PDB file of C-alpha atoms in Angstrom:
ATOM      1  CA  MET A   1      90.425 143.375 118.955  1.00 77.00           C
ATOM      2  CA  LYS A   2      88.786 141.277 121.827  1.00 92.00           C
ATOM      3  CA  THR A   3      88.090 137.564 122.106  1.00 96.00           C
ATOM      4  CA  PHE A   4      85.811 135.724 123.663  1.00 97.00           C
ATOM      5  CA  TYR A   5      87.223 132.784 125.996  1.00 97.00           C
ATOM      6  CA  GLY A   6      90.569 132.969 123.427  1.00 96.00           C
ATOM      7  CA  THR A   7      89.123 132.745 120.113  1.00 96.00           C
ATOM      8  CA  ALA A   8      88.753 135.299 118.110  1.00 95.00           C
ATOM      9  CA  LEU A   9      85.117 135.990 116.043  1.00 93.00           C
ATOM     10  CA  SER A  10      85.751 135.473 112.178  1.00 89.00           C
ATOM     11  CA  ASN A  11      82.239 137.686 111.511  1.00 92.00           C
ATOM     12  CA  PRO A  12      80.522 139.387 114.495  1.00 95.00           C
ATOM     13  CA  LEU A  13      76.407 138.525 114.084  1.00 97.00           C
ATOM     14  CA  MET A  14      75.746 135.189 115.881  1.00 97.00           C
ATOM     15  CA  LEU A  15      72.222 133.553 114.284  1.00 97.00           C
ATOM     16  CA  GLY A  16      70.567 131.929 116.045  1.00 97.00           C
ATOM     17  CA  THR A  17      69.441 128.385 114.624  1.00 96.00           C
ATOM     18  CA  ALA A  18      65.692 128.465 115.526  1.00 96.00           C
ATOM     19  CA  GLN A  19      62.027 129.397 113.855  1.00 96.00           C
ATOM     20  CA  TYR A  20      63.237 128.561 110.147  1.00 97.00           C
ATOM     21  CA  PRO A  21      60.873 127.777 107.817  1.00 96.00           C
ATOM     22  CA  SER A  22      63.270 124.826 106.602  1.00 95.00           C
ATOM     23  CA  PRO A  23      66.869 123.154 107.362  1.00 94.00           C
ATOM     24  CA  ALA A  24      67.778 124.672 103.548  1.00 95.00           C
ATOM     25  CA  ILE A  25      67.064 128.407 103.718  1.00 97.00           C
ATOM     26  CA  LEU A  26      68.142 127.916 107.215  1.00 96.00           C
ATOM     27  CA  GLU A  27      71.719 127.040 105.602  1.00 95.00           C
ATOM     28  CA  GLN A  28      71.183 128.657 103.292  1.00 97.00           C
ATOM     29  CA  ALA A  29      71.017 132.307 105.932  1.00 97.00           C
ATOM     30  CA  PHE A  30      73.388 130.964 107.889  1.00 96.00           C
ATOM     31  CA  ARG A  31      76.926 131.148 104.135  1.00 95.00           C
ATOM     32  CA  GLU A  32      75.291 133.699 103.380  1.00 95.00           C
ATOM     33  CA  SER A  33      75.433 135.900 106.039  1.00 96.00           C
ATOM     34  CA  GLY A  34      79.030 134.791 106.744  1.00 94.00           C
ATOM     35  CA  ALA A  35      77.935 133.750 110.935  1.00 96.00           C
ATOM     36  CA  GLY A  36      80.398 132.899 112.989  1.00 92.00           C
ATOM     37  CA  VAL A  37      78.522 131.237 115.906  1.00 97.00           C
ATOM     38  CA  ALA A  38      75.497 129.194 115.728  1.00 97.00           C
ATOM     39  CA  THR A  39      72.935 129.395 119.197  1.00 97.00           C
ATOM     40  CA  VAL A  40      71.819 125.579 119.480  1.00 97.00           C
ATOM     41  CA  SER A  41      69.996 123.428 122.058  1.00 96.00           C
ATOM     42  CA  LEU A  42      68.589 120.171 122.683  1.00 95.00           C
ATOM     43  CA  ARG A  43      65.316 118.826 123.354  1.00 94.00           C
ATOM     44  CA  ARG A  44      64.268 115.222 124.150  1.00 94.00           C
ATOM     45  CA  GLU A  45      65.000 113.163 120.901  1.00 88.00           C
ATOM     46  CA  SER A  46      62.137 112.938 118.594  1.00 85.00           C
ATOM     47  CA  GLY A  47      64.743 111.682 115.396  1.00 82.00           C
ATOM     48  CA  ALA A  48      64.805 114.863 114.523  1.00 85.00           C
ATOM     49  CA  GLY A  49      68.967 115.098 116.614  1.00 89.00           C
ATOM     50  CA  GLN A  50      70.768 113.285 113.938  1.00 91.00           C
ATOM     51  CA  THR A  51      69.858 115.148 111.266  1.00 91.00           C
ATOM     52  CA  PHE A  52      69.930 118.950 112.484  1.00 93.00           C
ATOM     53  CA  TRP A  53      73.903 117.429 114.559  1.00 93.00           C
ATOM     54  CA  ASN A  54      75.135 116.951 111.125  1.00 92.00           C
ATOM     55  CA  MET A  55      73.655 119.723 108.696  1.00 92.00           C
ATOM     56  CA  ILE A  56      75.111 122.608 112.159  1.00 92.00           C
ATOM     57  CA  ARG A  57      78.246 120.432 111.708  1.00 92.00           C
ATOM     58  CA  GLU A  58      78.419 120.881 107.748  1.00 93.00           C
ATOM     59  CA  LEU A  59      78.459 124.825 107.776  1.00 92.00           C
ATOM     60  CA  GLY A  60      82.008 125.554 110.225  1.00 92.00           C
ATOM     61  CA  VAL A  61      80.496 127.421 111.973  1.00 95.00           C
ATOM     62  CA  LEU A  62      81.629 128.151 116.658  1.00 96.00           C
ATOM     63  CA  ILE A  63      78.535 125.821 118.536  1.00 97.00           C
ATOM     64  CA  LEU A  64      77.242 128.177 121.182  1.00 97.00           C
ATOM     65  CA  PRO A  65      74.326 125.519 123.056  1.00 98.00           C
ATOM     66  CA  ASN A  66      71.560 127.388 125.348  1.00 97.00           C
ATOM     67  CA  THR A  67      70.017 127.435 128.509  1.00 97.00           C
ATOM     68  CA  ALA A  68      66.772 128.722 126.492  1.00 94.00           C
ATOM     69  CA  GLY A  69      63.731 127.921 129.122  1.00 93.00           C
ATOM     70  CA  CYS A  70      65.551 127.089 131.953  1.00 95.00           C
ATOM     71  CA  HIS A  71      63.910 128.722 135.093  1.00 96.00           C
ATOM     72  CA  THR A  72      65.873 126.967 137.945  1.00 97.00           C
ATOM     73  CA  VAL A  73      69.622 126.970 138.452  1.00 97.00           C
ATOM     74  CA  LYS A  74      69.495 123.245 139.072  1.00 97.00           C
ATOM     75  CA  GLU A  75      67.813 122.957 135.563  1.00 96.00           C
ATOM     76  CA  ALA A  76      69.883 125.614 133.842  1.00 97.00           C
ATOM     77  CA  VAL A  77      73.155 123.521 135.200  1.00 98.00           C
ATOM     78  CA  THR A  78      72.087 120.638 134.270  1.00 97.00           C
ATOM     79  CA  THR A  79      71.011 120.987 131.012  1.00 97.00           C
ATOM     80  CA  ALA A  80      75.034 122.760 130.611  1.00 98.00           C
ATOM     81  CA  HIS A  81      76.541 119.951 130.977  1.00 98.00           C
ATOM     82  CA  MET A  82      74.098 118.152 128.633  1.00 97.00           C
ATOM     83  CA  ALA A  83      75.316 120.380 125.711  1.00 97.00           C
ATOM     84  CA  ARG A  84      78.582 120.233 126.325  1.00 97.00           C
ATOM     85  CA  GLU A  85      79.044 115.506 125.896  1.00 97.00           C
ATOM     86  CA  VAL A  86      76.698 116.248 123.118  1.00 95.00           C
ATOM     87  CA  PHE A  87      78.138 119.703 121.226  1.00 96.00           C
ATOM     88  CA  GLU A  88      82.366 118.951 122.350  1.00 95.00           C
ATOM     89  CA  THR A  89      82.008 122.059 123.667  1.00 97.00           C
ATOM     90  CA  ARG A  90      83.011 124.470 127.097  1.00 98.00           C
ATOM     91  CA  TRP A  91      81.137 127.443 125.951  1.00 98.00           C
ATOM     92  CA  ILE A  92      77.751 127.673 127.302  1.00 98.00           C
ATOM     93  CA  LYS A  93      74.826 130.158 126.488  1.00 98.00           C
ATOM     94  CA  LEU A  94      72.918 129.977 129.974  1.00 98.00           C
ATOM     95  CA  GLU A  95      69.468 131.451 130.319  1.00 97.00           C
ATOM     96  CA  LEU A  96      67.629 131.677 133.055  1.00 97.00           C
ATOM     97  CA  ILE A  97      64.626 133.368 132.723  1.00 96.00           C
ATOM     98  CA  GLY A  98      62.559 134.886 135.295  1.00 94.00           C
ATOM     99  CA  HIS A  99      59.677 135.797 134.033  1.00 92.00           C
ATOM    100  CA  THR A 100      57.454 134.167 131.150  1.00 88.00           C
ATOM    101  CA  ASP A 101      55.688 137.128 129.098  1.00 89.00           C
ATOM    102  CA  SER A 102      59.401 139.389 129.297  1.00 90.00           C
ATOM    103  CA  LEU A 103      61.285 136.058 129.044  1.00 92.00           C
ATOM    104  CA  GLN A 104      63.552 138.253 131.783  1.00 94.00           C
ATOM    105  CA  PRO A 105      65.980 136.730 133.112  1.00 96.00           C
ATOM    106  CA  ASP A 106      66.120 135.512 136.505  1.00 97.00           C
ATOM    107  CA  VAL A 107      69.860 137.783 137.957  1.00 97.00           C
ATOM    108  CA  PHE A 108      69.765 135.632 140.852  1.00 97.00           C
ATOM    109  CA  GLN A 109      69.620 132.396 140.027  1.00 98.00           C
ATOM    110  CA  LEU A 110      72.216 133.379 136.230  1.00 98.00           C
ATOM    111  CA  VAL A 111      74.312 134.769 139.035  1.00 98.00           C
ATOM    112  CA  GLU A 112      74.834 131.992 140.898  1.00 98.00           C
ATOM    113  CA  ALA A 113      75.215 128.879 137.884  1.00 98.00           C
ATOM    114  CA  ALA A 114      77.852 131.588 136.466  1.00 98.00           C
ATOM    115  CA  ARG A 115      79.606 130.616 139.526  1.00 98.00           C
ATOM    116  CA  ILE A 116      78.674 127.063 139.397  1.00 98.00           C
ATOM    117  CA  LEU A 117      79.297 126.496 135.978  1.00 98.00           C
ATOM    118  CA  THR A 118      83.006 128.383 135.153  1.00 98.00           C
ATOM    119  CA  GLU A 119      83.711 126.542 138.125  1.00 98.00           C
ATOM    120  CA  ASP A 120      82.504 122.659 136.592  1.00 97.00           C
ATOM    121  CA  GLY A 121      85.185 123.844 134.001  1.00 98.00           C
ATOM    122  CA  PHE A 122      82.169 125.510 131.722  1.00 98.00           C
ATOM    123  CA  GLN A 123      82.738 128.461 130.145  1.00 98.00           C
ATOM    124  CA  VAL A 124      79.685 131.241 130.786  1.00 98.00           C
ATOM    125  CA  PHE A 125      77.787 132.941 127.979  1.00 98.00           C
ATOM    126  CA  PRO A 126      75.043 134.813 130.060  1.00 98.00           C
ATOM    127  CA  TYR A 127      72.229 136.773 129.169  1.00 98.00           C
ATOM    128  CA  THR A 128      71.620 139.389 131.504  1.00 98.00           C
ATOM    129  CA  THR A 129      69.843 142.947 131.812  1.00 97.00           C
ATOM    130  CA  ASP A 130      72.364 145.952 131.149  1.00 97.00           C
ATOM    131  CA  ASP A 131      72.390 146.384 135.096  1.00 97.00           C
ATOM    132  CA  LEU A 132      75.949 146.697 136.195  1.00 97.00           C
ATOM    133  CA  ILE A 133      76.500 145.167 139.483  1.00 98.00           C
ATOM    134  CA  VAL A 134      74.946 142.322 137.776  1.00 98.00           C
ATOM    135  CA  GLY A 135      78.049 142.663 135.572  1.00 98.00           C
ATOM    136  CA  GLU A 136      79.497 142.477 138.172  1.00 98.00           C
ATOM    137  CA  ARG A 137      79.089 139.999 139.439  1.00 98.00           C
ATOM    138  CA  LEU A 138      79.238 138.061 136.378  1.00 98.00           C
ATOM    139  CA  LEU A 139      82.423 138.631 135.473  1.00 98.00           C
ATOM    140  CA  GLU A 140      83.038 138.018 139.409  1.00 98.00           C
ATOM    141  CA  ALA A 141      81.479 134.330 138.748  1.00 98.00           C
ATOM    142  CA  GLY A 142      83.626 133.920 136.367  1.00 98.00           C
ATOM    143  CA  CYS A 143      81.872 135.374 133.706  1.00 98.00           C
ATOM    144  CA  GLU A 144      84.706 136.416 130.737  1.00 98.00           C
ATOM    145  CA  VAL A 145      81.179 137.604 128.601  1.00 98.00           C
ATOM    146  CA  LEU A 146      78.536 139.617 129.751  1.00 98.00           C
ATOM    147  CA  MET A 147      75.448 139.640 126.669  1.00 98.00           C
ATOM    148  CA  PRO A 148      72.642 142.328 127.494  1.00 98.00           C
ATOM    149  CA  TRP A 149      69.475 141.764 126.473  1.00 97.00           C
ATOM    150  CA  GLY A 150      68.199 144.922 123.789  1.00 97.00           C
ATOM    151  CA  ALA A 151      65.077 144.022 124.320  1.00 96.00           C
ATOM    152  CA  PRO A 152      62.799 140.809 125.369  1.00 95.00           C
ATOM    153  CA  ILE A 153      62.951 138.165 123.470  1.00 94.00           C
ATOM    154  CA  GLY A 154      62.060 137.831 119.635  1.00 92.00           C
ATOM    155  CA  SER A 155      60.824 140.944 120.119  1.00 95.00           C
ATOM    156  CA  GLY A 156      62.163 142.660 117.606  1.00 95.00           C
ATOM    157  CA  ARG A 157      61.782 146.549 119.296  1.00 96.00           C
ATOM    158  CA  GLY A 158      65.753 147.512 119.384  1.00 96.00           C
ATOM    159  CA  LEU A 159      67.796 149.055 121.680  1.00 97.00           C
ATOM    160  CA  ASN A 160      65.166 149.561 124.125  1.00 96.00           C
ATOM    161  CA  ASN A 161      67.661 151.219 127.037  1.00 97.00           C
ATOM    162  CA  GLU A 162      70.734 153.035 124.690  1.00 97.00           C
ATOM    163  CA  TYR A 163      72.056 154.089 127.978  1.00 97.00           C
ATOM    164  CA  ALA A 164      72.278 151.445 129.762  1.00 97.00           C
ATOM    165  CA  LEU A 165      73.657 149.703 126.794  1.00 98.00           C
ATOM    166  CA  ARG A 166      76.240 152.768 126.676  1.00 97.00           C
ATOM    167  CA  ALA A 167      76.699 152.140 130.294  1.00 98.00           C
ATOM    168  CA  MET A 168      78.037 149.016 129.948  1.00 98.00           C
ATOM    169  CA  ARG A 169      80.155 149.785 127.674  1.00 98.00           C
ATOM    170  CA  ALA A 170      81.623 152.644 129.368  1.00 97.00           C
ATOM    171  CA  GLU A 171      82.320 149.632 132.102  1.00 97.00           C
ATOM    172  CA  PHE A 172      82.762 147.001 131.048  1.00 98.00           C
ATOM    173  CA  SER A 173      85.447 148.223 128.776  1.00 96.00           C
ATOM    174  CA  ASP A 174      87.861 145.381 128.539  1.00 96.00           C
ATOM    175  CA  ILE A 175      85.131 142.788 128.637  1.00 97.00           C
ATOM    176  CA  PRO A 176      83.466 141.389 125.129  1.00 98.00           C
ATOM    177  CA  LEU A 177      80.400 142.401 125.199  1.00 98.00           C
ATOM    178  CA  VAL A 178      77.044 141.099 122.814  1.00 98.00           C
ATOM    179  CA  VAL A 179      73.885 142.753 122.627  1.00 98.00           C
ATOM    180  CA  ASP A 180      71.507 139.395 123.147  1.00 96.00           C
ATOM    181  CA  ALA A 181      67.732 139.127 121.669  1.00 94.00           C
ATOM    182  CA  GLY A 182      64.884 141.936 121.224  1.00 96.00           C
ATOM    183  CA  ILE A 183      66.870 143.077 117.371  1.00 97.00           C
ATOM    184  CA  GLY A 184      64.064 143.268 114.904  1.00 97.00           C
ATOM    185  CA  LEU A 185      65.835 145.598 111.794  1.00 98.00           C
ATOM    186  CA  PRO A 186      69.710 145.188 110.398  1.00 98.00           C
ATOM    187  CA  SER A 187      69.231 148.615 112.139  1.00 98.00           C
ATOM    188  CA  HIS A 188      69.739 147.811 115.542  1.00 98.00           C
ATOM    189  CA  ALA A 189      71.902 145.631 114.399  1.00 98.00           C
ATOM    190  CA  ALA A 190      74.337 148.273 113.199  1.00 98.00           C
ATOM    191  CA  HIS A 191      73.807 150.757 116.090  1.00 98.00           C
ATOM    192  CA  ALA A 192      74.451 148.152 118.704  1.00 98.00           C
ATOM    193  CA  MET A 193      78.095 148.103 117.149  1.00 98.00           C
ATOM    194  CA  GLU A 194      78.440 151.944 116.681  1.00 98.00           C
ATOM    195  CA  LEU A 195      78.647 151.892 120.699  1.00 97.00           C
ATOM    196  CA  GLY A 196      80.805 149.563 120.381  1.00 97.00           C
ATOM    197  CA  TYR A 197      80.189 145.830 121.345  1.00 98.00           C
ATOM    198  CA  ASP A 198      81.685 142.932 120.417  1.00 98.00           C
ATOM    199  CA  ALA A 199      79.307 140.553 118.112  1.00 98.00           C
ATOM    200  CA  VAL A 200      75.370 140.736 118.371  1.00 98.00           C
ATOM    201  CA  LEU A 201      72.965 137.763 118.919  1.00 98.00           C
ATOM    202  CA  LEU A 202      69.806 137.407 116.995  1.00 97.00           C
ATOM    203  CA  ASN A 203      67.941 134.767 115.810  1.00 97.00           C
ATOM    204  CA  THR A 204      63.469 135.452 115.717  1.00 97.00           C
ATOM    205  CA  ALA A 205      64.162 139.082 113.418  1.00 97.00           C
ATOM    206  CA  VAL A 206      66.095 136.818 110.352  1.00 98.00           C
ATOM    207  CA  ALA A 207      64.269 133.525 110.883  1.00 97.00           C
ATOM    208  CA  ARG A 208      60.917 134.931 111.188  1.00 97.00           C
ATOM    209  CA  ALA A 209      62.294 137.527 107.981  1.00 97.00           C
ATOM    210  CA  GLY A 210      59.716 136.776 104.338  1.00 97.00           C
ATOM    211  CA  ASP A 211      63.324 136.341 103.683  1.00 98.00           C
ATOM    212  CA  PRO A 212      65.359 134.913 105.641  1.00 98.00           C
ATOM    213  CA  VAL A 213      68.696 134.266 103.312  1.00 98.00           C
ATOM    214  CA  LEU A 214      68.037 138.418 102.247  1.00 98.00           C
ATOM    215  CA  MET A 215      67.684 139.508 105.784  1.00 98.00           C
ATOM    216  CA  SER A 216      70.871 138.117 107.074  1.00 98.00           C
ATOM    217  CA  LYS A 217      72.452 138.977 104.259  1.00 98.00           C
ATOM    218  CA  ALA A 218      71.015 142.711 105.427  1.00 98.00           C
ATOM    219  CA  MET A 219      72.628 141.815 109.526  1.00 98.00           C
ATOM    220  CA  ALA A 220      75.312 140.484 108.436  1.00 97.00           C
ATOM    221  CA  GLN A 221      75.936 143.611 106.010  1.00 97.00           C
ATOM    222  CA  ALA A 222      74.093 145.983 108.975  1.00 98.00           C
ATOM    223  CA  THR A 223      76.744 144.136 111.911  1.00 97.00           C
ATOM    224  CA  LEU A 224      79.780 144.784 110.045  1.00 97.00           C
ATOM    225  CA  ALA A 225      79.194 148.649 109.198  1.00 97.00           C
ATOM    226  CA  GLY A 226      78.639 149.504 112.868  1.00 98.00           C
ATOM    227  CA  GLN A 227      82.359 147.955 113.816  1.00 97.00           C
ATOM    228  CA  LEU A 228      83.435 148.903 111.221  1.00 97.00           C
ATOM    229  CA  ALA A 229      81.600 152.746 112.707  1.00 98.00           C
ATOM    230  CA  HIS A 230      83.451 152.638 115.560  1.00 97.00           C
ATOM    231  CA  GLN A 231      86.114 152.158 115.065  1.00 96.00           C
ATOM    232  CA  ALA A 232      86.242 155.071 113.021  1.00 98.00           C
ATOM    233  CA  ASP A 233      85.694 157.417 115.920  1.00 96.00           C
ATOM    234  CA  PRO A 234      81.976 159.086 114.792  1.00 95.00           C
ATOM    235  CA  ILE A 235      81.042 162.459 114.931  1.00 94.00           C
ATOM    236  CA  GLU A 236      79.312 163.241 117.575  1.00 93.00           C
ATOM    237  CA  ALA A 237      75.577 164.622 117.036  1.00 92.00           C
ATOM    238  CA  ARG A 238      75.112 168.755 117.768  1.00 93.00           C
ATOM    239  CA  ASP A 239      72.442 171.014 117.987  1.00 94.00           C
ATOM    240  CA  MET A 240      73.200 173.487 115.762  1.00 93.00           C
ATOM    241  CA  ALA A 241      74.457 173.752 111.467  1.00 92.00           C
ATOM    242  CA  GLU A 242      77.686 173.716 110.872  1.00 89.00           C
ATOM    243  CA  PRO A 243      78.303 174.842 107.389  1.00 89.00           C
ATOM    244  CA  SER A 244      80.678 171.382 105.428  1.00 91.00           C
ATOM    245  CA  THR A 245      81.539 173.246 102.386  1.00 91.00           C
ATOM    246  CA  PRO A 246      83.684 177.043 102.580  1.00 89.00           C
ATOM    247  CA  VAL A 247      81.654 179.713 103.264  1.00 86.00           C
ATOM    248  CA  VAL A 248      85.512 182.015 102.368  1.00 91.00           C
ATOM    249  CA  GLY A 249      85.374 182.242  99.204  1.00 90.00           C
ATOM    250  CA  LYS A 250      82.345 182.154  97.981  1.00 89.00           C
ATOM    251  CA  ALA A 251      81.549 183.845  94.948  1.00 91.00           C
ATOM    252  CA  PHE A 252      80.057 187.614  95.891  1.00 89.00           C
ATOM    253  CA  LEU A 253      76.119 186.469  93.182  1.00 91.00           C
ATOM    254  CA  SER A 254      74.226 189.397  95.834  1.00 85.00           C
TER     255      SER A 254
ATOM    256  CA  MET B   1      60.585  96.850 135.300  1.00 93.00           C
ATOM    257  CA  LYS B   2      58.534 100.600 134.457  1.00 95.00           C
ATOM    258  CA  ILE B   3      60.321 103.293 133.614  1.00 96.00           C
ATOM    259  CA  VAL B   4      59.819 107.215 132.301  1.00 96.00           C
ATOM    260  CA  ILE B   5      61.221 107.767 129.141  1.00 96.00           C
ATOM    261  CA  ASN B   6      60.466 111.381 128.256  1.00 95.00           C
ATOM    262  CA  GLY B   7      57.593 111.841 130.486  1.00 95.00           C
ATOM    263  CA  GLU B   8      56.001 108.266 128.929  1.00 94.00           C
ATOM    264  CA  THR B   9      56.138 105.702 130.462  1.00 95.00           C
ATOM    265  CA  CYS B  10      57.617 102.682 129.337  1.00 93.00           C
ATOM    266  CA  ASP B  11      57.645  98.953 130.253  1.00 95.00           C
ATOM    267  CA  VAL B  12      61.109  97.490 130.111  1.00 95.00           C
ATOM    268  CA  ARG B  13      63.830  94.841 129.929  1.00 95.00           C
ATOM    269  CA  ALA B  14      66.296  96.856 130.453  1.00 95.00           C
ATOM    270  CA  GLU B  15      68.324  97.087 133.802  1.00 95.00           C
ATOM    271  CA  THR B  16      71.545  99.660 132.565  1.00 97.00           C
ATOM    272  CA  LEU B  17      70.768 102.892 131.172  1.00 97.00           C
ATOM    273  CA  SER B  18      73.233 101.709 128.201  1.00 96.00           C
ATOM    274  CA  GLU B  19      70.538  99.115 127.369  1.00 96.00           C
ATOM    275  CA  LEU B  20      67.693 100.440 127.860  1.00 96.00           C
ATOM    276  CA  LEU B  21      68.775 103.711 124.916  1.00 95.00           C
ATOM    277  CA  GLU B  22      69.083 100.663 123.064  1.00 95.00           C
ATOM    278  CA  GLU B  23      65.914  98.711 123.550  1.00 95.00           C
ATOM    279  CA  CYS B  24      64.171 102.328 123.565  1.00 93.00           C
ATOM    280  CA  GLY B  25      66.300 102.202 119.461  1.00 92.00           C
ATOM    281  CA  PHE B  26      67.566 105.404 120.498  1.00 91.00           C
ATOM    282  CA  SER B  27      71.453 105.970 119.272  1.00 86.00           C
ATOM    283  CA  GLY B  28      74.351 108.801 117.667  1.00 88.00           C
ATOM    284  CA  ARG B  29      74.468 111.775 119.732  1.00 92.00           C
ATOM    285  CA  VAL B  30      72.296 111.819 122.716  1.00 95.00           C
ATOM    286  CA  ALA B  31      72.318 112.904 126.304  1.00 97.00           C
ATOM    287  CA  THR B  32      70.393 111.484 129.171  1.00 97.00           C
ATOM    288  CA  ALA B  33      69.386 112.466 133.462  1.00 97.00           C
ATOM    289  CA  VAL B  34      68.187 110.573 135.084  1.00 97.00           C
ATOM    290  CA  ASN B  35      65.903 111.139 138.108  1.00 97.00           C
ATOM    291  CA  GLU B  36      66.605 114.811 136.816  1.00 96.00           C
ATOM    292  CA  ASN B  37      70.519 114.523 137.545  1.00 96.00           C
ATOM    293  CA  PHE B  38      72.981 114.040 135.061  1.00 97.00           C
ATOM    294  CA  VAL B  39      74.630 110.800 133.635  1.00 98.00           C
ATOM    295  CA  PRO B  40      77.441 111.335 131.438  1.00 97.00           C
ATOM    296  CA  SER B  41      77.398 108.367 128.366  1.00 96.00           C
ATOM    297  CA  SER B  42      80.589 107.217 130.246  1.00 96.00           C
ATOM    298  CA  LEU B  43      78.276 105.745 133.896  1.00 97.00           C
ATOM    299  CA  ARG B  44      75.532 104.550 131.299  1.00 97.00           C
ATOM    300  CA  ILE B  45      76.459 100.534 130.974  1.00 96.00           C
ATOM    301  CA  ALA B  46      77.027 100.369 134.986  1.00 96.00           C
ATOM    302  CA  HIS B  47      74.205 103.070 135.711  1.00 97.00           C
ATOM    303  CA  LYS B  48      71.725 100.583 136.887  1.00 97.00           C
ATOM    304  CA  LEU B  49      67.878 101.623 137.317  1.00 97.00           C
ATOM    305  CA  ALA B  50      64.620 101.225 139.396  1.00 96.00           C
ATOM    306  CA  GLU B  51      61.499 101.382 139.312  1.00 96.00           C
ATOM    307  CA  GLY B  52      59.586 104.516 138.500  1.00 96.00           C
ATOM    308  CA  ASP B  53      62.833 105.615 137.194  1.00 97.00           C
ATOM    309  CA  ARG B  54      62.904 109.772 135.223  1.00 97.00           C
ATOM    310  CA  VAL B  55      64.573 109.427 131.884  1.00 97.00           C
ATOM    311  CA  GLU B  56      64.873 112.032 129.785  1.00 96.00           C
ATOM    312  CA  VAL B  57      67.130 111.428 126.614  1.00 96.00           C
ATOM    313  CA  VAL B  58      67.358 114.197 124.756  1.00 96.00           C
ATOM    314  CA  ALA B  59      69.698 115.313 121.722  1.00 95.00           C
ATOM    315  CA  PRO B  60      70.020 118.438 119.140  1.00 96.00           C
ATOM    316  CA  MET B  61      68.189 120.510 118.348  1.00 95.00           C
ATOM    317  CA  GLN B  62      67.289 124.635 116.609  1.00 95.00           C
ATOM    318  CA  GLY B  63      68.134 127.639 119.089  1.00 94.00           C
ATOM    319  CA  GLY B  64      68.430 131.074 119.317  1.00 93.00           C
TER     320      GLY B  64
END
């Protein structure tokens, strides 16, 4: 099993902590799903930060702070440094947003920030597109994990470009890959895992579901099902039918 | 001295960053930046503030 900078995940579901109806529901979603990683952020302190921190710590999951909302290398690097101090982890989910409507990563700045942060001792989880060459550049910059998008953040569209995600899996066979963003349904999560991805990262699909706790369980089970299916070496699809019941020995009745 | 803290201008007595945090009631787990540069917690005591400095104080928050 691949590890994330030397850490094996107990559960291939990475779950965001934003947008839940209440902290209690957030907590329950983590407990019911068994998600192995929680993504978190940093925002201006308004009094709620310490309570949130205590709750997250008690979940006993790995913490992956993000640089959400950063549009420049400097902003992202500074945010990463603040996150490392506050959350006491070298892990950083590096987001460098390039487009306001699609929240598409600015991959040019992403590579630059990844290089700086790696040199500063961070273990970078880059939120990237499904572009192979960008993936190569990120690895050259020191990343040991890639997190291509399935679809734009919060869109729930699933895997927009299965071909590209397959190509990434084939090209970077030894690298832990995570589909980050765009997952809307458990079938999307299962699909990503069936392609051989090592984890999925999602937030909105669970937090904004009518019953987030139930959906977190559905996502966890689908993720696991997809992982098992990949390990089980699925059959190839074919155009024509092939009888599964033996033809030989059928009684002559007509 | 006037300092901009998390986007709001405040008149403060504090001369260093650690004094500022205490004066404004920030406690617990926070990280700081002054004029868009990260200031580690270990350097807050020695970090002298100047008129018009922009200070950011951030804390853990929900994120995706």
